[in-house]
């Protein structure tokens, strides 16, 4: 596989991954769950492992690399991902039912019984 093709595939796969991740984070923070909240911690764990292994492989001190735009996107997205999952993960998982019920009440989706 040529370097150009590999770069193209990695760039587009990474863009799709980032879009799906942000959609999941935004919908979870709004109280709508695409992914079962029980799986989010497990998913975040494996994504952090993947990100750290990729960064260690790509930027190890034994390689001479040329820093590309894809590298810049990956490093920035990795930093944002680690920050958001560390800072927001516990809050969102602990408060998902509260946020969800408040949002449903606000949108009139909650059935009132009485």
PDB file of C-alpha atoms in Angstrom:
ATOM      1  CA  UNK A   1       0.000   0.000   0.000  1.00  0.00           C
ATOM      2  CA  UNK A   2       1.458   3.355  -0.973  1.00  0.00           C
ATOM      3  CA  UNK A   3       2.040   6.060   1.606  1.00  0.00           C
ATOM      4  CA  UNK A   4      -0.424   8.382  -0.126  1.00  0.00           C
ATOM      5  CA  UNK A   5      -3.199   5.794  -0.073  1.00  0.00           C
ATOM      6  CA  UNK A   6      -2.481   4.915   3.555  1.00  0.00           C
ATOM      7  CA  UNK A   7      -2.543   8.607   4.486  1.00  0.00           C
ATOM      8  CA  UNK A   8      -5.851   9.056   2.617  1.00  0.00           C
ATOM      9  CA  UNK A   9      -7.473   6.064   4.343  1.00  0.00           C
ATOM     10  CA  UNK A  10      -6.204   7.081   7.795  1.00  0.00           C
ATOM     11  CA  UNK A  11      -7.324  10.680   7.325  1.00  0.00           C
ATOM     12  CA  UNK A  12     -10.867   9.767   6.286  1.00  0.00           C
ATOM     13  CA  UNK A  13     -11.225   7.005   8.877  1.00  0.00           C
ATOM     14  CA  UNK A  14     -10.045   9.412  11.549  1.00  0.00           C
ATOM     15  CA  UNK A  15     -12.529  12.083  10.420  1.00  0.00           C
ATOM     16  CA  UNK A  16     -15.408   9.590  10.571  1.00  0.00           C
ATOM     17  CA  UNK A  17     -14.287   8.415  14.015  1.00  0.00           C
ATOM     18  CA  UNK A  18     -14.130  12.005  15.328  1.00  0.00           C
ATOM     19  CA  UNK A  19     -17.573  12.863  13.946  1.00  0.00           C
ATOM     20  CA  UNK A  20     -19.156   9.751  15.502  1.00  0.00           C
ATOM     21  CA  UNK A  21     -17.415  10.401  18.812  1.00  0.00           C
ATOM     22  CA  UNK A  22     -18.642  14.002  19.000  1.00  0.00           C
ATOM     23  CA  UNK A  23     -22.181  13.001  18.031  1.00  0.00           C
ATOM     24  CA  UNK A  24     -22.147  10.434  20.846  1.00  0.00           C
ATOM     25  CA  UNK A  25     -20.743  12.924  23.379  1.00  0.00           C
ATOM     26  CA  UNK A  26     -23.210  15.673  22.442  1.00  0.00           C
ATOM     27  CA  UNK A  27     -26.246  13.392  22.466  1.00  0.00           C
ATOM     28  CA  UNK A  28     -25.166  11.888  25.776  1.00  0.00           C
ATOM     29  CA  UNK A  29     -24.738  15.320  27.335  1.00  0.00           C
ATOM     30  CA  UNK A  30     -28.223  16.282  26.118  1.00  0.00           C
ATOM     31  CA  UNK A  31     -29.705  13.170  27.665  1.00  0.00           C
ATOM     32  CA  UNK A  32     -30.199  11.129  24.531  1.00  0.00           C
ATOM     33  CA  UNK A  33     -28.146   7.985  24.511  1.00  0.00           C
ATOM     34  CA  UNK A  34     -26.989   6.361  21.300  1.00  0.00           C
ATOM     35  CA  UNK A  35     -24.717   4.036  23.245  1.00  0.00           C
ATOM     36  CA  UNK A  36     -25.769   2.375  26.464  1.00  0.00           C
ATOM     37  CA  UNK A  37     -24.143   4.426  29.272  1.00  0.00           C
ATOM     38  CA  UNK A  38     -22.835   1.212  30.825  1.00  0.00           C
ATOM     39  CA  UNK A  39     -20.578   0.728  27.801  1.00  0.00           C
ATOM     40  CA  UNK A  40     -19.203   4.263  27.669  1.00  0.00           C
ATOM     41  CA  UNK A  41     -16.520   3.713  30.316  1.00  0.00           C
ATOM     42  CA  UNK A  42     -15.396   0.534  28.588  1.00  0.00           C
ATOM     43  CA  UNK A  43     -15.392   2.247  25.200  1.00  0.00           C
ATOM     44  CA  UNK A  44     -13.415   5.204  26.577  1.00  0.00           C
ATOM     45  CA  UNK A  45     -10.880   2.847  28.141  1.00  0.00           C
ATOM     46  CA  UNK A  46     -10.159   1.100  24.846  1.00  0.00           C
ATOM     47  CA  UNK A  47     -10.104   4.349  22.893  1.00  0.00           C
ATOM     48  CA  UNK A  48      -7.557   5.782  25.342  1.00  0.00           C
ATOM     49  CA  UNK A  49      -5.430   2.646  24.897  1.00  0.00           C
ATOM     50  CA  UNK A  50      -5.657   2.980  21.110  1.00  0.00           C
ATOM     51  CA  UNK A  51      -4.801   6.693  21.184  1.00  0.00           C
ATOM     52  CA  UNK A  52      -1.830   6.183  23.492  1.00  0.00           C
ATOM     53  CA  UNK A  53      -0.448   3.264  21.441  1.00  0.00           C
ATOM     54  CA  UNK A  54      -0.849   5.247  18.229  1.00  0.00           C
ATOM     55  CA  UNK A  55       0.901   8.291  19.687  1.00  0.00           C
ATOM     56  CA  UNK A  56       3.736   6.155  21.086  1.00  0.00           C
ATOM     57  CA  UNK A  57       4.196   4.414  17.729  1.00  0.00           C
ATOM     58  CA  UNK A  58       3.950   7.511  15.573  1.00  0.00           C
ATOM     59  CA  UNK A  59       6.027   9.875  17.699  1.00  0.00           C
ATOM     60  CA  UNK A  60       8.613   7.633  19.341  1.00  0.00           C
ATOM     61  CA  UNK A  61      12.131   8.990  19.712  1.00  0.00           C
ATOM     62  CA  UNK A  62      13.689   6.351  17.457  1.00  0.00           C
ATOM     63  CA  UNK A  63      11.946   7.551  14.294  1.00  0.00           C
ATOM     64  CA  UNK A  64      12.528  10.611  12.233  1.00  0.00           C
ATOM     65  CA  UNK A  65       9.124  11.889  11.193  1.00  0.00           C
ATOM     66  CA  UNK A  66       7.709  14.664   9.136  1.00  0.00           C
ATOM     67  CA  UNK A  67       4.840  16.270  11.023  1.00  0.00           C
ATOM     68  CA  UNK A  68       1.800  16.262   8.699  1.00  0.00           C
ATOM     69  CA  UNK A  69      -1.628  17.855   8.925  1.00  0.00           C
ATOM     70  CA  UNK A  70      -3.035  14.449   9.882  1.00  0.00           C
ATOM     71  CA  UNK A  71      -0.548  14.267  12.768  1.00  0.00           C
ATOM     72  CA  UNK A  72      -1.624  17.727  13.895  1.00  0.00           C
ATOM     73  CA  UNK A  73      -5.311  16.684  13.830  1.00  0.00           C
ATOM     74  CA  UNK A  74      -4.596  13.454  15.681  1.00  0.00           C
ATOM     75  CA  UNK A  75      -2.550  15.105  18.428  1.00  0.00           C
ATOM     76  CA  UNK A  76      -5.096  17.882  18.974  1.00  0.00           C
ATOM     77  CA  UNK A  77      -8.049  15.481  18.910  1.00  0.00           C
ATOM     78  CA  UNK A  78      -6.266  13.106  21.275  1.00  0.00           C
ATOM     79  CA  UNK A  79      -5.692  15.935  23.736  1.00  0.00           C
ATOM     80  CA  UNK A  80      -9.322  17.086  23.500  1.00  0.00           C
ATOM     81  CA  UNK A  81     -10.570  13.507  23.804  1.00  0.00           C
ATOM     82  CA  UNK A  82      -8.468  12.757  26.873  1.00  0.00           C
ATOM     83  CA  UNK A  83      -9.514  16.041  28.487  1.00  0.00           C
ATOM     84  CA  UNK A  84     -13.230  15.587  27.815  1.00  0.00           C
ATOM     85  CA  UNK A  85     -13.363  11.945  28.821  1.00  0.00           C
ATOM     86  CA  UNK A  86     -11.425  12.645  31.989  1.00  0.00           C
ATOM     87  CA  UNK A  87     -13.298  15.803  32.960  1.00  0.00           C
ATOM     88  CA  UNK A  88     -16.808  15.056  31.713  1.00  0.00           C
ATOM     89  CA  UNK A  89     -17.122  11.270  31.763  1.00  0.00           C
ATOM     90  CA  UNK A  90     -17.826  10.895  35.460  1.00  0.00           C
ATOM     91  CA  UNK A  91     -20.172  13.890  35.555  1.00  0.00           C
ATOM     92  CA  UNK A  92     -22.213  12.732  32.569  1.00  0.00           C
ATOM     93  CA  UNK A  93     -22.473   9.137  33.721  1.00  0.00           C
ATOM     94  CA  UNK A  94     -23.448  10.159  37.257  1.00  0.00           C
ATOM     95  CA  UNK A  95     -26.053  12.668  36.093  1.00  0.00           C
ATOM     96  CA  UNK A  96     -27.445  11.070  32.939  1.00  0.00           C
ATOM     97  CA  UNK A  97     -30.841  10.244  34.454  1.00  0.00           C
ATOM     98  CA  UNK A  98     -31.231  13.764  35.879  1.00  0.00           C
ATOM     99  CA  UNK A  99     -30.285  15.425  32.594  1.00  0.00           C
ATOM    100  CA  UNK A 100     -32.491  13.051  30.622  1.00  0.00           C
ATOM    101  CA  UNK A 101     -35.565  13.626  32.803  1.00  0.00           C
ATOM    102  CA  UNK A 102     -35.103  17.422  32.761  1.00  0.00           C
ATOM    103  CA  UNK A 103     -34.729  17.444  28.995  1.00  0.00           C
ATOM    104  CA  UNK A 104     -37.791  15.236  28.490  1.00  0.00           C
ATOM    105  CA  UNK A 105     -39.836  17.485  30.775  1.00  0.00           C
ATOM    106  CA  UNK A 106     -38.616  20.561  28.895  1.00  0.00           C
ATOM    107  CA  UNK A 107     -39.532  19.057  25.534  1.00  0.00           C
ATOM    108  CA  UNK A 108     -42.858  17.711  26.784  1.00  0.00           C
ATOM    109  CA  UNK A 109     -41.892  14.109  26.156  1.00  0.00           C
ATOM    110  CA  UNK A 110     -42.674  12.938  29.653  1.00  0.00           C
ATOM    111  CA  UNK A 111     -46.075  11.374  30.197  1.00  0.00           C
ATOM    112  CA  UNK A 112     -47.767  12.871  33.227  1.00  0.00           C
ATOM    113  CA  UNK A 113     -49.857  10.455  35.228  1.00  0.00           C
ATOM    114  CA  UNK A 114     -52.396  11.454  37.686  1.00  0.00           C
TER     115      UNK A 114
END
